[in-house]
Coordinates of C-alpha atoms in Angstrom, one line a residue:
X4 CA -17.1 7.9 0.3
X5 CA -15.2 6.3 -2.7
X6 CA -11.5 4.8 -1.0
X7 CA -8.8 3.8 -2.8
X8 CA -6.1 1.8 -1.6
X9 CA -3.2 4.0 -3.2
X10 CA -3.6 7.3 -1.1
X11 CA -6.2 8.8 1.0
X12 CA -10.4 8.7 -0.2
X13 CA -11.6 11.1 -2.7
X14 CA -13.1 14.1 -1.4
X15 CA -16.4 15.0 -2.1
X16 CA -17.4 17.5 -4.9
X17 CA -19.3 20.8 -3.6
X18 CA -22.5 21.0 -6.1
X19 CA -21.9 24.6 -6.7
X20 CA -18.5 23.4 -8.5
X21 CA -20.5 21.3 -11.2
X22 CA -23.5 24.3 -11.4
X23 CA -20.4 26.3 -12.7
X24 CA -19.5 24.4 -15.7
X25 CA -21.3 26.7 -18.3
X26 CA -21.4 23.9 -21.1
X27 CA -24.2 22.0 -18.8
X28 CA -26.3 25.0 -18.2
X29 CA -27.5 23.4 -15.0
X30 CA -29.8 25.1 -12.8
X31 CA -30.1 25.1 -9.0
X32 CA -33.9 26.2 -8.6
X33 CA -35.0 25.0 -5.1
X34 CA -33.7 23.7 -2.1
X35 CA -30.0 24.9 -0.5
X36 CA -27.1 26.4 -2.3
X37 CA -24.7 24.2 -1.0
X38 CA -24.3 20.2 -1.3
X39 CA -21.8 17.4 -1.7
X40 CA -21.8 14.9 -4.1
X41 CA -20.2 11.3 -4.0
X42 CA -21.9 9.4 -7.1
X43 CA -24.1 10.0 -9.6
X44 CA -26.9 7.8 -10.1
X45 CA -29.9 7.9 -13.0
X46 CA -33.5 6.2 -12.6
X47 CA -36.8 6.8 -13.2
X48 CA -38.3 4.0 -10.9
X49 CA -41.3 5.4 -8.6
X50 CA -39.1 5.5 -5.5
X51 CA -35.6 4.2 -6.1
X52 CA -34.5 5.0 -2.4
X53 CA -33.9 0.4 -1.7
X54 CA -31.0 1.4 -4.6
X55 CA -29.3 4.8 -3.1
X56 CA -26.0 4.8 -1.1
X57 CA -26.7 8.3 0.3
X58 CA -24.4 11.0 -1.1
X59 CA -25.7 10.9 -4.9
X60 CA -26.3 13.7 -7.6
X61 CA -29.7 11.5 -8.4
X62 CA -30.6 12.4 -12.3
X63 CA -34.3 11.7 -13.4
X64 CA -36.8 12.7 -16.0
X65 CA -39.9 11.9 -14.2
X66 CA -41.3 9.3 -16.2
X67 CA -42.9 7.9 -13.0
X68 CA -43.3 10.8 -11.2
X69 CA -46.7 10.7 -9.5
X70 CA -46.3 12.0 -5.6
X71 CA -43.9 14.7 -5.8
X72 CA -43.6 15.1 -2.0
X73 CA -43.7 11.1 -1.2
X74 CA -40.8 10.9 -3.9
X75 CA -38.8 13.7 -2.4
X76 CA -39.3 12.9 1.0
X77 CA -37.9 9.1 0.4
X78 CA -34.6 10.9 -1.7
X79 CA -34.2 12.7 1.5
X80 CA -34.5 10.0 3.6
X81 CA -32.1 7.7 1.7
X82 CA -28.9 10.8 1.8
X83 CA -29.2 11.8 -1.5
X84 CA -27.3 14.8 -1.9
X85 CA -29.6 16.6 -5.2
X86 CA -32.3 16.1 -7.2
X87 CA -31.4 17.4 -11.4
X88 CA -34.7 17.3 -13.1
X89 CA -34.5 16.5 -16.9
X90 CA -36.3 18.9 -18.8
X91 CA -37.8 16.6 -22.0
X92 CA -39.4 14.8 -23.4
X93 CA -41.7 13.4 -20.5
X94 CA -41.8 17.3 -19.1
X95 CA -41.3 20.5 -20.5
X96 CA -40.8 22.2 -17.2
X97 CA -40.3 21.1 -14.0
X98 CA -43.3 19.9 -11.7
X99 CA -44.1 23.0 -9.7
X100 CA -45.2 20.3 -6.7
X101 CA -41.7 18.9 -7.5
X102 CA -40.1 22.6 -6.8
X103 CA -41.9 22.8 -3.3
X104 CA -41.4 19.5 -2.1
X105 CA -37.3 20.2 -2.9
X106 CA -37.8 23.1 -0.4
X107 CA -40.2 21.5 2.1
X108 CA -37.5 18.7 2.5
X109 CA -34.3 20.4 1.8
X110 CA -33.1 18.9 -0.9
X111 CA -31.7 21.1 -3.9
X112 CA -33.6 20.6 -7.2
X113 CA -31.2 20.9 -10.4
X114 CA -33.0 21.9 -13.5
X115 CA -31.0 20.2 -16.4
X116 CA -32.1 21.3 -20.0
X117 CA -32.8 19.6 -23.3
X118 CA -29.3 20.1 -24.9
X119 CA -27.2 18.5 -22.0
X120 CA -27.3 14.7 -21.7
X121 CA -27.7 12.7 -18.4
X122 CA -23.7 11.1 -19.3
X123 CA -22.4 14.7 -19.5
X124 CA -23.2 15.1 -16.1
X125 CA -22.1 12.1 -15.2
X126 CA -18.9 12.9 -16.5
X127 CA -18.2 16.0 -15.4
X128 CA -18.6 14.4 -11.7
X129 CA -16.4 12.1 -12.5
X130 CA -13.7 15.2 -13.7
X131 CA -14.0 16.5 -11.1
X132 CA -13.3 14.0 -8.7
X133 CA -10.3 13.2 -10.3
X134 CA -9.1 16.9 -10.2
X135 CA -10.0 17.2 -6.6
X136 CA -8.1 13.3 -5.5
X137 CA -5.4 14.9 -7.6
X138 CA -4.9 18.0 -5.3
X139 CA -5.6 15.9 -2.6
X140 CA -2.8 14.1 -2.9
X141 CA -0.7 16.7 -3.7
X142 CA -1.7 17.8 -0.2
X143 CA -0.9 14.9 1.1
X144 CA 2.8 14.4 -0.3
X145 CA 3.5 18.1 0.7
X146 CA 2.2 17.3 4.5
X147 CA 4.6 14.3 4.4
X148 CA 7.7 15.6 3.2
X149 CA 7.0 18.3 5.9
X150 CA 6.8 15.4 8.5
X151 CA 9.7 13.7 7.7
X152 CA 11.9 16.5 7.5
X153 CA 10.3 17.5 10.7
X154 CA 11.3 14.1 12.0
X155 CA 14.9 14.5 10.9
X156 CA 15.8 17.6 13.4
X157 CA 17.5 17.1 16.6
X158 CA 14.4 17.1 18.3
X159 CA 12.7 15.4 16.3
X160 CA 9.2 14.7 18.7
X161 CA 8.0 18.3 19.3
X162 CA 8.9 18.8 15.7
X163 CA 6.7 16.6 14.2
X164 CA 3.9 17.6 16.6
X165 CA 4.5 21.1 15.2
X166 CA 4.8 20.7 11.8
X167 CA 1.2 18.3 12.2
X168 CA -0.4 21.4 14.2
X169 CA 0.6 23.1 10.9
X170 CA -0.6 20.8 8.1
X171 CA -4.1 20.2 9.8
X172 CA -4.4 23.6 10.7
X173 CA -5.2 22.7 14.8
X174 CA -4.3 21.7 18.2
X175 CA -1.8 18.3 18.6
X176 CA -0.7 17.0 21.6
X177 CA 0.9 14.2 22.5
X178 CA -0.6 12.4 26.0
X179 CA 1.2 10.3 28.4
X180 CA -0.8 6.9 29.6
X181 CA -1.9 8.7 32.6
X182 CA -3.2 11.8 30.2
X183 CA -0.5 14.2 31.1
X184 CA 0.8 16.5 28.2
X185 CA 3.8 16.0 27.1
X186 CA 4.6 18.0 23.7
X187 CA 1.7 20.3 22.4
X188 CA 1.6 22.5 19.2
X189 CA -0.9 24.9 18.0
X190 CA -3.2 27.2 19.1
X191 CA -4.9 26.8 22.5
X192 CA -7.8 24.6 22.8
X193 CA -11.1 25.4 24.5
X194 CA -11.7 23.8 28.1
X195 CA -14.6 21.4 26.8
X196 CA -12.5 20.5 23.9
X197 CA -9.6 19.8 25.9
X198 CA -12.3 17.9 28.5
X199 CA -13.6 16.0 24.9
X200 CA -10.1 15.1 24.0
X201 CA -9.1 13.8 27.1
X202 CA -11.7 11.8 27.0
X203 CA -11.5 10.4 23.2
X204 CA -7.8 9.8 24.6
X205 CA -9.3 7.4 27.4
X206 CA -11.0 5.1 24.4
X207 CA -8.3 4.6 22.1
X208 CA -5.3 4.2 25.4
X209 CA -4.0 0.6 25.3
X210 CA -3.6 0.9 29.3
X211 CA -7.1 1.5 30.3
X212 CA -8.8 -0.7 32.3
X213 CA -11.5 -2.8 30.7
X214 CA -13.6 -6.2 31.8
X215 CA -12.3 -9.1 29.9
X216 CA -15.5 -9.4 28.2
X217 CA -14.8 -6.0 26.4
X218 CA -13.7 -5.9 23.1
X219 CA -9.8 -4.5 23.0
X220 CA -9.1 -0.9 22.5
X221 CA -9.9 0.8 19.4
X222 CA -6.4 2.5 17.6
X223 CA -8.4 5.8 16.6
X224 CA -11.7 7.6 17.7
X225 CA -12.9 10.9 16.5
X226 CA -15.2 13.1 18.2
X227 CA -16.6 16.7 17.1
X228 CA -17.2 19.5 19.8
X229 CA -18.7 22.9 18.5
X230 CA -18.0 22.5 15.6
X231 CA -14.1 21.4 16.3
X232 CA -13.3 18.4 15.0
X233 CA -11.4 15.9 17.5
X234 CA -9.2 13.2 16.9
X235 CA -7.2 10.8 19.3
X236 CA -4.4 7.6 17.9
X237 CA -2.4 5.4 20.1
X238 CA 0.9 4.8 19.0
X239 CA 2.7 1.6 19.5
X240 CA 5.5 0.9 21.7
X241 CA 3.8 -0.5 24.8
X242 CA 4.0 3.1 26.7
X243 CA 0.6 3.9 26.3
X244 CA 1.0 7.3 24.3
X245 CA -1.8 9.1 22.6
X246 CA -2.0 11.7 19.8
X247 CA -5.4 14.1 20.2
X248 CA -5.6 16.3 17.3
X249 CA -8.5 19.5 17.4
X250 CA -8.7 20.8 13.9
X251 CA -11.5 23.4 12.6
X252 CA -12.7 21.2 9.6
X253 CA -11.8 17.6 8.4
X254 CA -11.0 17.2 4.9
X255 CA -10.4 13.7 3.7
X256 CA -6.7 13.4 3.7
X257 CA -6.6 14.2 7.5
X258 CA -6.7 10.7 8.8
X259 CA -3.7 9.9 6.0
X260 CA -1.2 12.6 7.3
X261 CA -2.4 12.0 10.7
X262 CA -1.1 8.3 10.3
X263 CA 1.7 8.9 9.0
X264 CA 2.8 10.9 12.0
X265 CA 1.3 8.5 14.1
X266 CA 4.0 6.0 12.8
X267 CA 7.0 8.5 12.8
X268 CA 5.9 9.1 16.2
X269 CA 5.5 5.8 17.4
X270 CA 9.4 4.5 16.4
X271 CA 10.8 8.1 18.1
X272 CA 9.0 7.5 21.2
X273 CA 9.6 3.7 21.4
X274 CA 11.9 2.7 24.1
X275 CA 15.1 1.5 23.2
X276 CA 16.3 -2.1 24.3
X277 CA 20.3 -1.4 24.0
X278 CA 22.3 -0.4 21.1
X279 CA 21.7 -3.1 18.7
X280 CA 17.5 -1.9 19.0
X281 CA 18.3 1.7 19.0
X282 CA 20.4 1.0 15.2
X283 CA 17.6 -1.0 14.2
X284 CA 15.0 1.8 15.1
X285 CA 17.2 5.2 13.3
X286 CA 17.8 2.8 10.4
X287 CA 13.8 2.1 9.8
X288 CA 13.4 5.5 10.5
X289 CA 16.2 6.5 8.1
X290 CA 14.6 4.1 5.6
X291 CA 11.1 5.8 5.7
X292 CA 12.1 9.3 5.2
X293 CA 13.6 8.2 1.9
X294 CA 17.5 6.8 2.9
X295 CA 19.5 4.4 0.3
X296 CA 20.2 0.9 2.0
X297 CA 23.1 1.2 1.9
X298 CA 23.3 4.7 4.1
X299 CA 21.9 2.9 6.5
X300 CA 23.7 0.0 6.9
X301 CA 26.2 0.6 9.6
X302 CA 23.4 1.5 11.9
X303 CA 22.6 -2.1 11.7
X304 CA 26.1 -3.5 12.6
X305 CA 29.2 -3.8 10.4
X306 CA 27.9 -3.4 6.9
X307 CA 30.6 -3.9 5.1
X308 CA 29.7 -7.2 3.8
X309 CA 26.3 -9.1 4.2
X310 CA 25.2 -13.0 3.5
X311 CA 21.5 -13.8 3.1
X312 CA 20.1 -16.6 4.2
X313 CA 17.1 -18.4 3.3
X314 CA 15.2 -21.3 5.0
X315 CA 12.6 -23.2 5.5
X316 CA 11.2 -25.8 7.7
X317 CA 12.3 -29.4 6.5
X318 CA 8.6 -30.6 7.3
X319 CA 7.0 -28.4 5.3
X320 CA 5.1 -26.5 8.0
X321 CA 4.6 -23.0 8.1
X322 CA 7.5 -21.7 10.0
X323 CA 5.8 -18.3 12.1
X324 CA 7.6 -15.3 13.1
X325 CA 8.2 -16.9 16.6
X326 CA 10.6 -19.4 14.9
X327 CA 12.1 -17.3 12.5
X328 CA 13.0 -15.0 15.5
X329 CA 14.9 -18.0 16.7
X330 CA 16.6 -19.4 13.6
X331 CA 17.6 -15.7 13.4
X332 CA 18.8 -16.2 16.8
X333 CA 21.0 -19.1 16.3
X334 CA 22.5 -17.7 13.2
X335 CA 23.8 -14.8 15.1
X336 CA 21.2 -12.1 13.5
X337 CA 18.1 -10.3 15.1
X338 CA 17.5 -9.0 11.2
X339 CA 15.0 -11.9 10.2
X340 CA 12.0 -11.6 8.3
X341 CA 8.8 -14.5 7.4
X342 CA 7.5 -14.6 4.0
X343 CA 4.7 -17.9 4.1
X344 CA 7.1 -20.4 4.6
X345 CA 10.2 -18.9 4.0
X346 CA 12.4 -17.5 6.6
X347 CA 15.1 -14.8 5.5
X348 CA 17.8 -13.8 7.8
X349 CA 20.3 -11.0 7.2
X350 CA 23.9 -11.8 9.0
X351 CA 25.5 -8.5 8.9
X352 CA 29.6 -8.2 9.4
X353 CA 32.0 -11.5 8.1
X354 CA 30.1 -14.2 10.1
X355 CA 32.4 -16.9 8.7
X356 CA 30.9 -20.4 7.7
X357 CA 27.1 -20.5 8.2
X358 CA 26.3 -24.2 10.0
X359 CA 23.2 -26.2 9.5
X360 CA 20.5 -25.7 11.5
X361 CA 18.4 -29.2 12.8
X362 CA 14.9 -29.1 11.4
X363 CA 15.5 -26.6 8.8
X364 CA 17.0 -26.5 4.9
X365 CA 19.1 -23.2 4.7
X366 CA 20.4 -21.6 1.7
X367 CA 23.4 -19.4 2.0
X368 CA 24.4 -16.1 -0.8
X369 CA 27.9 -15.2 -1.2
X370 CA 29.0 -12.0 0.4
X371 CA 27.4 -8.8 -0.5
X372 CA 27.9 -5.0 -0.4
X373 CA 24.6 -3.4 0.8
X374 CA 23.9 -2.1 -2.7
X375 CA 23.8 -5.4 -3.8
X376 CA 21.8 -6.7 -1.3
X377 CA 19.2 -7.7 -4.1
X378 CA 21.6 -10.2 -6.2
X379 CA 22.5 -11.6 -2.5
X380 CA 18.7 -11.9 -2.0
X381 CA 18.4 -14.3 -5.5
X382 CA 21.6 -16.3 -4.4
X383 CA 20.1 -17.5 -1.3
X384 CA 17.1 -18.0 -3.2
X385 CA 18.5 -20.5 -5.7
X386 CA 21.1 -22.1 -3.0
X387 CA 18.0 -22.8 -1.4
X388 CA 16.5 -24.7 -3.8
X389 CA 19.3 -26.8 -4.9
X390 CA 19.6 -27.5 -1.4
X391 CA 16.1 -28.8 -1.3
X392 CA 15.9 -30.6 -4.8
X393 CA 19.7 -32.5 -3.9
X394 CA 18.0 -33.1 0.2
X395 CA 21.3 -31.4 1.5
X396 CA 20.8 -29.8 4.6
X397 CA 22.3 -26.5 3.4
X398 CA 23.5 -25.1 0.2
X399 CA 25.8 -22.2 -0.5
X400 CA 25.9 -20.3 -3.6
X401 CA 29.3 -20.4 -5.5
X402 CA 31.2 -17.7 -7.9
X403 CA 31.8 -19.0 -11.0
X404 CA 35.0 -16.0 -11.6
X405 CA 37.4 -18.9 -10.9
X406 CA 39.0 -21.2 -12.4
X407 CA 39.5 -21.2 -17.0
X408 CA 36.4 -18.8 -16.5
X409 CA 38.7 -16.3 -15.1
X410 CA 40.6 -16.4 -18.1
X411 CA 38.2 -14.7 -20.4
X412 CA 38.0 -10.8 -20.0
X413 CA 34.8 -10.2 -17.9
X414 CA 33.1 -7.8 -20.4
X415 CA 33.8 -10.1 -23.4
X416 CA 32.2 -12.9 -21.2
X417 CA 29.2 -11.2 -20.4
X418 CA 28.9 -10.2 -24.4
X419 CA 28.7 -13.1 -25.2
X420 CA 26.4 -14.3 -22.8
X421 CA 23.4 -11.8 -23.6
X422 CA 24.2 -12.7 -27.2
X423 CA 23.8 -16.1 -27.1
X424 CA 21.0 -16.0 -24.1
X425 CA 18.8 -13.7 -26.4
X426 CA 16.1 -15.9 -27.6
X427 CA 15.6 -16.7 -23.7
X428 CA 13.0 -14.8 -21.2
X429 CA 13.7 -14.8 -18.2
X430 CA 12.1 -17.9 -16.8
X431 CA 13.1 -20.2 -19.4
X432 CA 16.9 -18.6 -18.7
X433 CA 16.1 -19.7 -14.6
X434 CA 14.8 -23.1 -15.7
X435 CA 17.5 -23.7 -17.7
X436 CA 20.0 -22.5 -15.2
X437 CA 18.6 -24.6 -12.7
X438 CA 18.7 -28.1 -14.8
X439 CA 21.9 -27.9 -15.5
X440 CA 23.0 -27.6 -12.1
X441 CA 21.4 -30.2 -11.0
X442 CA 22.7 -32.6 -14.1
X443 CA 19.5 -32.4 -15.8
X444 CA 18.0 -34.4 -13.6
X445 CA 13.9 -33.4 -14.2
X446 CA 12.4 -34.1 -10.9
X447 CA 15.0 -32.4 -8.7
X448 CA 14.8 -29.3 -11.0
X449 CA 10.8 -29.3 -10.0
X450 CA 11.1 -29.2 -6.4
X451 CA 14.0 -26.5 -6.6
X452 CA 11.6 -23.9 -8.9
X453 CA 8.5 -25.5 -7.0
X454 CA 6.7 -26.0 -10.8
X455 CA 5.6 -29.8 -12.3
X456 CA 7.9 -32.2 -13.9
X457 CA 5.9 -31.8 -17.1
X458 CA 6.7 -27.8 -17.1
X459 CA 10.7 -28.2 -17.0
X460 CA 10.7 -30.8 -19.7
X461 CA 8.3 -28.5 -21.9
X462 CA 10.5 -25.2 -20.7
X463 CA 13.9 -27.3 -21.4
X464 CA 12.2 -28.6 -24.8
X465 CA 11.7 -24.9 -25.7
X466 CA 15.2 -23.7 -24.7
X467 CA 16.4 -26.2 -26.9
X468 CA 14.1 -24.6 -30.1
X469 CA 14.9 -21.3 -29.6
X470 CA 19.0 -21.4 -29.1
X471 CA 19.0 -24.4 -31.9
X472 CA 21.2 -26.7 -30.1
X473 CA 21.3 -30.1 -28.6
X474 CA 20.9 -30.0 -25.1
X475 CA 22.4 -33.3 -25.0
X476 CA 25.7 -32.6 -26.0
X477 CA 28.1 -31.7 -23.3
X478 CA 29.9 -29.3 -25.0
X479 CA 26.4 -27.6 -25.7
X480 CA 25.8 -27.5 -22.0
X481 CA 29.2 -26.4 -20.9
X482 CA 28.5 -23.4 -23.2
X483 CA 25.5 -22.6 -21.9
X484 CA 26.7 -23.1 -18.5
X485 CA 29.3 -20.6 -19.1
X486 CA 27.1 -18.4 -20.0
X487 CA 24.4 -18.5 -18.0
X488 CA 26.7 -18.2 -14.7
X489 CA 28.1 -15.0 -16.2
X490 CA 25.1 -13.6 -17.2
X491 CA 24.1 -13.9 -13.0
X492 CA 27.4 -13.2 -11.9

């Protein structure tokens, strides 16, 4: 089935949804009435079954067609979905032994006249699996909005469960490690299904019992009983907990909503280490269901003013999340995140003076509101780097609203500087930024943007072009500085 990685897989397209576009004048005349289709696929090779995925709308005129029932029988074999038999210019009806071969084998046999062309087909398939992905979704955004609200209410586990039971149409229960109910929602299941689920539950639990040459747990297994389809997650947070879901039919953005519950239900039920975890936990849940940063932020400690810190190893190694757990640590903050080798803490509340850490360089933003977390996040960023090109252990972004710049009225300032900055994009404004602060020196400018030598003189040479000016005047570069530092600030 065709996946994308932007929402759940496109469902497939019943055939008696394309029979119904008029304009083809398609024509189901053997096998069954109803069919899905995944691709279509056209060929007129004697047996194209090494080239078939299973699924397809296969579109042929016969030009090879010699053993109707050998050919139809290897279709079958391979999944294809349907046969469509162009009528013209190799046949002017369809093979009768083709029509009884369709039957014998159960595949249905599309009669596709003159008029319509093999690509119209082709692209009505294609319509229509873009209509159908586009409801799908729909379905899907509806089914999570439901779950998150569900998740908001003061009981917030049994809530999700129901409003699941409700989206999927079935049976969900949550199962303790030891297979003992704990919520349930919907309508009763039967005693084998229950029997099935229990058992699905037993594959997927992280606490069952297995030799140490079998392979770990599975997180999801799905099962079908009498036609029921089944369904069994484990949710993180070490406790062993399982969703089963029994629903009466499984459409393909099932699994998506069933995930996302299976996250929502995995922070409410995760155990809580102390405050400090429990405000980290509401605040990712908060975060999820759609809440500004900023709403947020108290739940995380005293967010009325944050520093960002950046860092990274001073050997150059890969630093893990093990060690940025413990640079996080020692700065006081259990808010750290790894990026490939750079570490980014978050110290919230008015931590004071942030020290040097041994074996790390450490860049250090002003002080930030939560809404402007994102400026303190590029601060860090470039005190990082200037700490790295000048081999300072840690550097420490500073305001430039002091001093003569405070004389000049802020809104005239920053005027000026997008006028004068114009001709600049955005890297060549960063480059030049960065070389001035470090004196226009050319090789510590490379390490701090991580580019060649070669690219900041070419960058720098090109600032110079477009603003007109000599770079090497310093009344030129206080200028610029000027503006540059207001056009951050």
């Amino acid at each position: 089935m065709p996946d994308s990685p932007a929402g759940p897989p496109t469902p497939p397209i019943p055939l008696t949804e394309l029979l119904a576009r008029e304009e083809l004048g398609l024509r189901r005349i053997a096998g069954p009435e109803h069919a899905d289709l995944l691709w279509v696929h056209t060929s007129e090779m004697a047996d194209p079954y090494p080239y078939l995925l299973g699924g397809e709308l296969l579109l042929t005129a016969g030009v090879q067609l010699a053993d109707a029932d050998t050919y139809v029988a290897r279709l079958a074999q391979a999944g294809a979905s349907a046969l469509g038999f162009g009528v013209a210019p190799v046949h002017d009806t369809v093979p009768r032994a083709l029509v009884e071969a369709c039957e014998r084998h159960g595949l249905p046999l599309i009669e596709v006249p003159p008029e319509t062309r093999f690509t119209a087909i082709a692209r009505a398939v294609w319509r229509l699996m873009a209509e159908a992905r586009h409801r799908e979704l729909r379905r899907v955004t509806r089914a999570q909005q439901a779950l998150a609200t569900a998740a908001a209410r003061p009981d917030p586990v049994p809530a999700v469960l129901r409003q699941l039971a409700v989206q999927l149409d079935g049976r969900a229960e949550l199962l303790t490690a030891d297979g003992g109910v704990l919520h349930a929602a919907g309508g009763h299941a039967a005693p084998d299904v229950r029997t099935a689920l229990a058992r699905l539950a037993r594959v997927v639990s992280p606490t069952a019992p297995s030799p140490p040459s079998r392979k770990p747990s599975p997180s999801s297994a799905t099962d079908t009983r009498g036609g029921t389809h089944l369904f069994a997650y484990a949710l993180g947070g070490g406790q062993g907990l399982v969703l089963t879901l029994a629903t009466p039919r499984r459409d393909s953005g099932d699994h998506t909503v069933a995930g996302i519950a299976v996250v929502l239900l995995s922070l409410l039920t995760a155990p809580h280490q102390g405050a400090d975890a429990a405000g980290r936990s509401a605040a990712l849940v908060r975060l999820l269901l759609g809440a500004a940063p900023q709403d947020v932020a108290p739940l995380l400690g005293d967010g009325d003013s944050w520093t960002v810190v950046h860092a990274r190893r001073v050997d150059g190694t890969p630093p893990g999340s093990l060690n940025a757990g413990a640079l996080g640590a020692a700065l006081g903050s259990a808010l750290s995140d790894v990026d490939r080798e750079t570490v980014r803490v978050l110290l919230p509340g008015h931590h004071g003076a942030v020290a040097p850490q041994p074996g790390w360089t450490l860049g250090v933003s002003g002080p930030s509101t939560a809404a402007a977390l994102p400026d303190a996040d590029t601060q860090a960023s470039r005190a990082l780097g200037h700490a790295e090109a000048t081999r300072t252990p840690l550097g420490t972004h500073r305001p430039g609203a002091g001093g003569l710049a405070g004389l000049v009225p802020a809104d005239r300032a920053e005027a000026h500087a997008r006028t004068l900055l114009a001709p600049l994009t955005e890297p060549l404004a960063e480059t030049l930024r960065c070389w001035l602060s470090l004196h226009g020196s050319w090789d510590r400018t490379a390490v701090a943007l991580k580019v060649h030598r070669n690219t900041v003189r070419q960058r720098i040479a090109r600032c110079a072009a477009l603003l007109d000016v000599d770079l090497d005047d310093m009344d030129v570069r206080t200028e610029l500085w000027f503006a540059l530092r207001r056009r951050t600030a």
